[in-house]
Structure formats: C-alpha cells, structure tokens
Amino acid sequence: MPTYAPFIDADLCFNPMRFKVPLNYNARDKDTISVFAREVRKNSPASKNKPWLIYLQGGPGFPSPRSGSELEWLSFACEHYQVLLIDQRGTGNSHVLSVQTLAHLTPTQQSEYLSLFRADNIVRDAEEIRKAMKIEKWAILGQSFGGFCTLTYLSHFPNSLSRCYITGGVAPIASHADDVYQATFERTKEKNFAFFQQFPKAQQLCQKIANYLLDNPVVLPNGQRFTVEQFQQLGIHFGMANQFLPIYYLLENAFIEVNGKEVLRMSFFIKCSPIKCFTPTLSTPFCTNLSIVRTPHPIGARTALDSLLASLTTKETNHFILLEKWSSRGCSTNTPALHR
C-alpha cells in the first residue's frame, strides 16, 4: 500500500491519515476497506486547538481537492478550523472503485457491491473517523453531491454536527427532479451564451470537433468510443470559476496535422478523459414528496432531451452547445465499463 508523507505549503500543514472502516455496516465483522483523509491546518501550535470541519467533495466519484494554500476557501476555513479533506470511499487514495477492481465480479455482484458506496455509507465512514479521532462534534462543508451527503449526515447523526455549510447541494422539497434539471439547463444555456459571446471563434471550433467525431470514430485506450455527446460534457467546467479561457485554449489547440491530414490531438482526449459520463449509477438522488428519483437528467423529459441533444450533435446544427451533467442515452451506451 502506498505511503503518504506530511508536508507544508505556505502557511498550511497537510498531514495524511488512513482509517479502516467496514465495507458493509450491516456486517461489521466481515471485510474492511481503507479510507484516506488529509488533515489541513495553519502552521502554528495554536491551530491544534481549533474546532474541526470535515469537507465532503462533490461528484459523486471525485476525490477531495489536491490543491494547496492557493485554494482560497481552504485557507479561509483554516483561519477558523482544522479541516479534514476526506477521499470518499471508492475515490482518490481510499479503497478504489473502478473497472479494474470490479472486473472479477458478475453483474449482480457488481450491483450489490456498488450499493455499498452510496451517501449513507460515506456518512457512516465519516462517523467512524470522527469517533476514531475522538472529536465530540465537528462542522461539515458539503459541495454539490457533498451537500446531499451533508443532508444524509443530518438525518442519521445530527448530534455529531456543530454546524453545516452547503454549497450547491440542497435537495428540493416540493419540486420534482424534472423542474430542477429544467432550471439547470436554462442556466447551462446562459453559460454557453456568455462563453461563445466572449470567444465567437469557439463556436466554429466546437462544430469542427463535433463534425470530426461524427465522421471519424475515435476509440480510446479503454475501448470507449469518444463521441460528440462526451465532448459536450466539457461544459461541466462552466460550473467552476475562471474556466472559460482554459476551455477556449483547449479548443483552439485540439487539432494537429499528420501526413497532410488534420486529426484530433491525443492530448485533447487526455484532457477530456477525466470528465465523467454521468449515468444513473452515479447520479445524485432527489427526494421529493412525489418519489425518490435518481437521474442524470429529467425522467419525464428524457425523450425531449434526447431529441434536443440529437439536434445538437448533427452537421445541420448552426449552434453547438456544451453541456454539464446532462447526457443522452448515447453517452452511457458508448461506455464499455457499464456493459461488463
């Protein structure tokens, strides 16, 4: 197992930690898994007396941030807390959940195994860690999916939390998931308008890339076909700050000439490959007074959405759009890992 060392970046101390937790909390005496976390605090003796704050990352499927003191919210939080950045089970340096680790299981076994990596067990892991560290109560900061985990924490262990901070991860109480995603799609269109207004040339570049992908099937090393739909997922970066310029640089540098013919650079695929194709397996649950919905896009509007996405992935379109966590059926059908 890899070892991790503490380090100092500017005025912050980073200390790696590892915990053993039950794989299945209904069978605690059986298999255990490893959960990795990193303690971050100010580089001063007094910082050890500050209260604790645990950070739960968005996703799902992403590890905790790998940034240093330049991450503004982290530096600010350390003014008031000792911060614990946890790699949720299945991510980062914690017990890995991937095609490689699931390949030996049957589809039924994979489904059962995946069910152990949801928000409920992420929260139980946090509770195990809190007890192991002998912390009476701590604050919690949940980003996006981490916000949903925070609500789960409040439901299961409210007395363990001193206060909660949630950024972009509050489930609707009265609205259906369809209404929420329709609103987010409107916001996505606004972001696209702003991006293409700032970089008019980007529209032509996007259409050129899309047309190339339609005419030239591109298969990645993992056997997955890189499609227009997956290229559109580049828009997920619109939800982050200061991402317009990096996206434009990526687009303008997408092609290279090989033997007199333009082809997409391998570096382009490498930079796009970390983007997840969001599927029902990884999606966030919306609990409403109507039902519990797990969806990467509105169930009721799925046919309309597929039709819309199809119109945006043909050569006839005159306005390409980059999406966020919106995806069509084609995104999942072109992912081999979902068919093993």
Coordinates of C-alpha atoms in Angstrom, one line a residue:
M1 CA 0.0 0.0 0.0
P2 CA 1.4 3.5 -0.9
T3 CA 2.7 5.6 2.0
Y4 CA 1.9 9.3 2.2
A5 CA 4.0 12.0 3.9
P6 CA 3.1 15.2 5.6
F7 CA 4.1 18.5 4.0
I8 CA 3.9 22.3 4.4
D9 CA 2.6 24.6 1.7
A10 CA 3.0 28.3 2.5
D11 CA 1.3 28.6 5.9
L12 CA -0.7 25.4 5.8
C13 CA 0.3 22.0 7.2
F14 CA -1.0 18.9 5.3
N15 CA -1.0 15.6 7.3
P16 CA -2.2 12.3 5.6
M17 CA -4.3 9.9 7.6
R18 CA -5.7 6.5 6.9
F19 CA -8.7 4.7 8.6
K20 CA -10.1 1.2 8.4
V21 CA -13.9 1.1 8.1
P22 CA -16.4 -1.7 7.5
L23 CA -17.2 -2.4 3.8
N24 CA -20.7 -3.2 4.9
Y25 CA -22.0 -1.6 8.1
N26 CA -24.6 -4.4 8.3
A27 CA -21.8 -6.9 8.5
R28 CA -19.2 -5.0 10.5
D29 CA -17.3 -8.2 11.4
K30 CA -16.5 -9.0 7.8
D31 CA -14.5 -7.1 5.2
T32 CA -13.0 -3.7 5.8
I33 CA -11.8 -1.0 3.4
S34 CA -9.4 1.9 3.7
V35 CA -10.5 5.5 3.7
F36 CA -7.9 8.2 3.2
A37 CA -8.1 11.7 4.6
R38 CA -5.8 14.7 4.9
E39 CA -5.7 17.0 7.9
V40 CA -5.1 20.6 6.9
R41 CA -4.4 23.4 9.5
K42 CA -2.4 26.5 9.9
N43 CA 1.3 26.0 10.6
S44 CA 1.2 27.2 14.2
P45 CA 0.8 25.4 17.5
A46 CA -2.4 27.3 18.3
S47 CA -4.1 25.8 15.3
K48 CA -4.3 22.4 17.0
N49 CA -6.8 23.9 19.5
K50 CA -9.3 25.0 16.8
P51 CA -12.5 23.0 16.2
W52 CA -12.8 20.6 13.3
L53 CA -14.5 20.9 9.9
I54 CA -14.9 17.9 7.6
Y55 CA -15.2 18.6 3.9
L56 CA -17.2 16.3 1.6
Q57 CA -16.4 16.6 -2.1
G58 CA -18.9 16.9 -5.0
G59 CA -19.3 14.3 -7.8
P60 CA -20.1 11.7 -6.9
G61 CA -16.9 9.9 -7.8
F62 CA -14.3 12.7 -7.2
P63 CA -11.6 12.7 -4.5
S64 CA -11.1 15.6 -2.2
P65 CA -9.2 18.6 -3.6
R66 CA -5.5 18.2 -4.4
S67 CA -4.8 21.9 -4.1
G68 CA -2.6 23.7 -1.7
S69 CA -2.7 27.1 0.1
E70 CA -3.8 28.8 -3.1
L71 CA -7.3 27.3 -2.7
E72 CA -9.0 30.3 -1.2
W73 CA -11.8 28.6 0.7
L74 CA -9.4 26.2 2.3
S75 CA -7.1 28.9 3.5
F76 CA -10.1 30.9 4.8
A77 CA -11.5 27.8 6.6
C78 CA -8.2 27.1 8.3
E79 CA -8.5 30.6 9.9
H80 CA -11.3 29.1 12.0
Y81 CA -10.9 25.3 11.8
Q82 CA -8.7 22.3 11.4
V83 CA -10.0 20.9 8.2
L84 CA -10.3 17.2 7.2
L85 CA -10.3 16.5 3.5
I86 CA -11.7 13.0 3.1
D87 CA -11.5 10.9 -0.1
Q88 CA -14.9 9.3 0.0
R89 CA -14.9 5.5 -0.3
G90 CA -14.2 4.5 -3.9
T91 CA -12.2 7.6 -4.8
G92 CA -8.7 9.0 -4.6
N93 CA -6.4 7.3 -2.2
S94 CA -9.3 5.5 -0.4
H95 CA -10.4 2.0 -1.4
V96 CA -10.7 2.2 -5.2
L97 CA -13.9 1.6 -7.1
S98 CA -13.1 1.2 -10.8
V99 CA -13.4 -1.0 -13.8
Q100 CA -10.2 -2.8 -12.7
T101 CA -11.5 -3.5 -9.2
L102 CA -14.9 -4.6 -10.4
A103 CA -13.9 -6.8 -13.4
H104 CA -13.8 -10.1 -11.5
L105 CA -17.4 -9.7 -10.3
T106 CA -20.6 -10.8 -12.1
P107 CA -23.1 -8.0 -13.0
T108 CA -25.2 -9.0 -10.0
Q109 CA -22.2 -8.9 -7.7
Q110 CA -21.2 -5.6 -9.1
S111 CA -24.6 -4.1 -8.4
E112 CA -24.6 -5.3 -4.8
Y113 CA -21.0 -4.0 -4.3
L114 CA -21.8 -0.6 -5.8
S115 CA -24.7 -0.2 -3.4
L116 CA -22.2 -0.1 -0.6
F117 CA -20.7 3.1 -2.0
R118 CA -23.6 5.5 -1.6
A119 CA -24.1 8.6 0.5
D120 CA -25.3 6.6 3.5
N121 CA -22.1 4.7 3.9
I122 CA -20.0 7.8 3.1
V123 CA -21.6 9.4 6.1
R124 CA -21.1 6.3 8.2
D125 CA -17.4 6.4 7.3
A126 CA -17.2 10.0 8.5
E127 CA -18.8 9.0 11.8
E128 CA -16.3 6.2 12.2
I129 CA -13.5 8.7 11.6
R130 CA -14.9 11.2 14.0
K131 CA -15.0 8.6 16.7
A132 CA -11.5 7.4 15.9
M133 CA -10.2 10.9 16.2
K134 CA -12.1 11.4 19.5
I135 CA -13.9 14.5 18.2
E136 CA -17.1 15.3 20.1
K137 CA -18.7 17.3 17.3
W138 CA -17.5 18.8 14.1
A139 CA -18.7 21.2 11.4
I140 CA -19.3 19.9 7.9
L141 CA -18.9 21.6 4.5
G142 CA -20.6 19.8 1.6
Q143 CA -20.0 20.8 -2.0
S144 CA -22.6 19.7 -4.6
F145 CA -23.0 15.9 -4.1
G146 CA -21.3 16.5 -0.8
G147 CA -24.2 18.7 0.2
F148 CA -26.6 15.8 -0.3
C149 CA -24.2 13.8 1.9
T150 CA -24.5 16.5 4.5
L151 CA -28.3 16.2 4.5
T152 CA -27.8 12.5 4.9
Y153 CA -25.5 13.2 7.8
L154 CA -28.1 15.4 9.4
S155 CA -30.7 12.7 9.0
H156 CA -28.5 9.9 10.6
F157 CA -26.3 11.6 13.1
P158 CA -27.5 15.2 13.8
N159 CA -25.9 15.3 17.3
S160 CA -22.4 14.8 15.8
L161 CA -22.6 18.1 13.9
S162 CA -22.0 21.6 15.3
R163 CA -23.0 23.4 12.1
C164 CA -23.4 22.7 8.4
Y165 CA -22.3 24.6 5.3
I166 CA -23.7 23.6 2.0
T167 CA -22.7 24.9 -1.4
G168 CA -25.0 23.9 -4.3
G169 CA -26.2 20.6 -2.9
V170 CA -29.6 21.2 -1.4
A171 CA -32.3 18.8 -2.5
P172 CA -35.7 20.2 -3.5
I173 CA -38.5 19.7 -1.0
A174 CA -41.6 20.3 -3.1
S175 CA -40.3 20.3 -6.7
H176 CA -39.7 17.3 -8.9
A177 CA -36.3 16.5 -10.4
D178 CA -37.6 17.4 -13.8
D179 CA -38.2 21.0 -12.6
V180 CA -34.7 21.2 -11.1
Y181 CA -33.0 20.0 -14.2
Q182 CA -35.0 22.2 -16.5
A183 CA -33.8 25.2 -14.4
T184 CA -30.2 24.0 -14.6
F185 CA -30.5 23.5 -18.3
E186 CA -31.6 27.2 -18.6
R187 CA -28.5 28.1 -16.6
T188 CA -26.3 26.0 -18.8
K189 CA -27.6 27.8 -21.9
E190 CA -26.8 31.2 -20.2
K191 CA -23.3 30.0 -19.6
N192 CA -22.9 28.9 -23.2
F193 CA -24.1 32.3 -24.4
A194 CA -21.6 34.0 -22.2
F195 CA -18.8 31.7 -23.3
F196 CA -19.5 32.0 -27.1
Q197 CA -20.0 35.7 -26.8
Q198 CA -16.6 36.1 -25.2
F199 CA -15.0 33.7 -27.7
P200 CA -17.0 33.8 -31.0
K201 CA -14.4 31.6 -32.7
A202 CA -15.1 28.8 -30.2
Q203 CA -18.5 28.1 -31.9
Q204 CA -16.7 27.2 -35.2
L205 CA -14.1 25.2 -33.3
C206 CA -16.7 23.2 -31.5
Q207 CA -18.6 22.4 -34.7
K208 CA -15.3 21.4 -36.3
I209 CA -14.5 19.0 -33.5
A210 CA -18.1 17.6 -33.5
N211 CA -18.0 17.0 -37.2
Y212 CA -14.7 15.2 -37.0
L213 CA -16.1 12.9 -34.3
L214 CA -19.2 12.2 -36.4
D215 CA -17.0 11.3 -39.5
N216 CA -14.1 9.6 -37.7
P217 CA -14.9 7.1 -34.9
V218 CA -12.4 7.6 -32.1
V219 CA -11.8 4.7 -29.7
L220 CA -9.9 5.4 -26.5
P221 CA -7.4 3.0 -25.0
N222 CA -10.1 1.7 -22.6
G223 CA -12.3 0.6 -25.6
Q224 CA -14.7 3.5 -25.1
R225 CA -15.7 5.5 -28.2
F226 CA -15.2 9.2 -27.7
T227 CA -18.5 10.7 -29.0
V228 CA -19.9 14.1 -29.6
E229 CA -22.1 13.7 -26.5
Q230 CA -19.0 13.1 -24.4
F231 CA -17.2 16.1 -25.9
Q232 CA -20.2 18.1 -24.9
Q233 CA -19.5 17.1 -21.2
L234 CA -16.7 19.6 -21.4
G235 CA -19.3 22.1 -20.3
I236 CA -19.2 20.8 -16.8
H237 CA -16.3 23.2 -16.3
F238 CA -18.8 26.1 -16.7
G239 CA -19.9 25.4 -13.2
M240 CA -16.4 26.4 -11.9
A241 CA -14.7 29.8 -11.7
N242 CA -12.3 31.1 -14.3
Q243 CA -12.8 28.2 -16.7
F244 CA -13.8 30.0 -20.0
L245 CA -10.2 30.8 -21.0
P246 CA -8.8 27.2 -20.3
I247 CA -11.6 25.7 -22.4
Y248 CA -11.0 28.1 -25.3
Y249 CA -7.3 27.2 -25.2
L250 CA -8.2 23.5 -25.3
L251 CA -10.5 24.0 -28.3
E252 CA -8.1 26.1 -30.4
N253 CA -5.3 23.5 -29.8
A254 CA -7.5 20.4 -30.5
F255 CA -6.1 19.5 -34.0
I256 CA -2.7 18.6 -35.3
E257 CA -1.7 17.8 -38.9
V258 CA -0.5 14.3 -39.6
N259 CA 0.6 13.3 -43.1
G260 CA -1.2 16.3 -44.5
K261 CA -4.5 15.5 -42.7
E262 CA -5.9 17.2 -39.7
V263 CA -6.7 14.9 -36.7
L264 CA -7.6 15.5 -33.1
R265 CA -4.6 15.5 -30.8
M266 CA -4.2 12.7 -28.3
S267 CA -3.6 15.4 -25.7
F268 CA -7.1 16.7 -26.4
F269 CA -8.6 13.3 -25.5
I270 CA -6.3 13.1 -22.4
K271 CA -7.6 16.4 -21.1
C272 CA -11.2 15.5 -21.8
S273 CA -11.0 11.9 -20.4
P274 CA -11.2 12.9 -16.7
I275 CA -14.7 14.2 -17.5
K276 CA -17.3 11.6 -16.3
C277 CA -20.2 10.4 -18.3
F278 CA -22.9 10.8 -15.7
T279 CA -25.2 7.9 -15.5
P280 CA -28.0 6.7 -13.2
T281 CA -25.4 4.6 -11.3
L282 CA -23.5 7.7 -10.3
S283 CA -26.3 10.2 -10.2
T284 CA -27.5 12.2 -7.2
P285 CA -30.8 11.2 -5.6
F286 CA -33.6 13.8 -5.4
C287 CA -36.0 13.1 -2.6
T288 CA -39.4 14.8 -3.1
N289 CA -42.9 14.4 -1.8
L290 CA -43.6 12.6 -5.1
S291 CA -40.8 9.9 -5.2
I292 CA -37.1 9.2 -4.9
V293 CA -35.5 9.9 -8.3
R294 CA -32.0 9.0 -9.4
T295 CA -31.3 10.6 -12.7
P296 CA -28.7 12.3 -14.7
H297 CA -31.4 14.3 -16.5
P298 CA -35.2 14.5 -16.2
I299 CA -37.0 11.2 -16.5
G300 CA -40.2 12.8 -17.8
A301 CA -38.3 14.9 -20.3
R302 CA -35.9 12.2 -21.4
T303 CA -37.4 11.8 -24.9
A304 CA -37.5 15.5 -25.5
L305 CA -33.9 15.8 -24.1
D306 CA -32.6 13.1 -26.4
S307 CA -34.3 14.8 -29.3
L308 CA -32.7 18.1 -28.3
L309 CA -29.2 16.6 -27.8
A310 CA -29.6 14.8 -31.2
S311 CA -30.3 18.1 -32.9
L312 CA -27.1 19.5 -31.3
T313 CA -24.9 16.6 -32.5
T314 CA -25.5 16.7 -36.2
K315 CA -23.9 18.6 -39.0
E316 CA -27.1 20.5 -39.6
T317 CA -26.9 22.4 -36.3
N318 CA -25.8 26.0 -36.5
H319 CA -25.3 26.5 -32.8
F320 CA -23.3 23.9 -30.8
I321 CA -23.8 23.8 -27.1
L322 CA -21.6 22.5 -24.3
L323 CA -23.4 20.6 -21.5
E324 CA -22.7 19.9 -17.9
K325 CA -24.1 16.8 -16.2
W326 CA -26.8 16.5 -18.9
S327 CA -26.3 13.4 -21.0
S328 CA -28.2 11.3 -23.5
R329 CA -28.6 7.6 -23.7
G330 CA -25.7 7.5 -26.2
C331 CA -23.3 8.7 -23.5
S332 CA -23.8 5.5 -21.5
T333 CA -24.2 3.1 -24.4
N334 CA -20.7 4.1 -25.6
T335 CA -19.2 3.3 -22.2
P336 CA -17.9 -0.3 -22.2
A337 CA -17.5 -0.3 -18.4
L338 CA -21.3 -0.1 -18.0
H339 CA -21.8 -3.2 -20.1
R340 CA -19.5 -5.6 -18.4

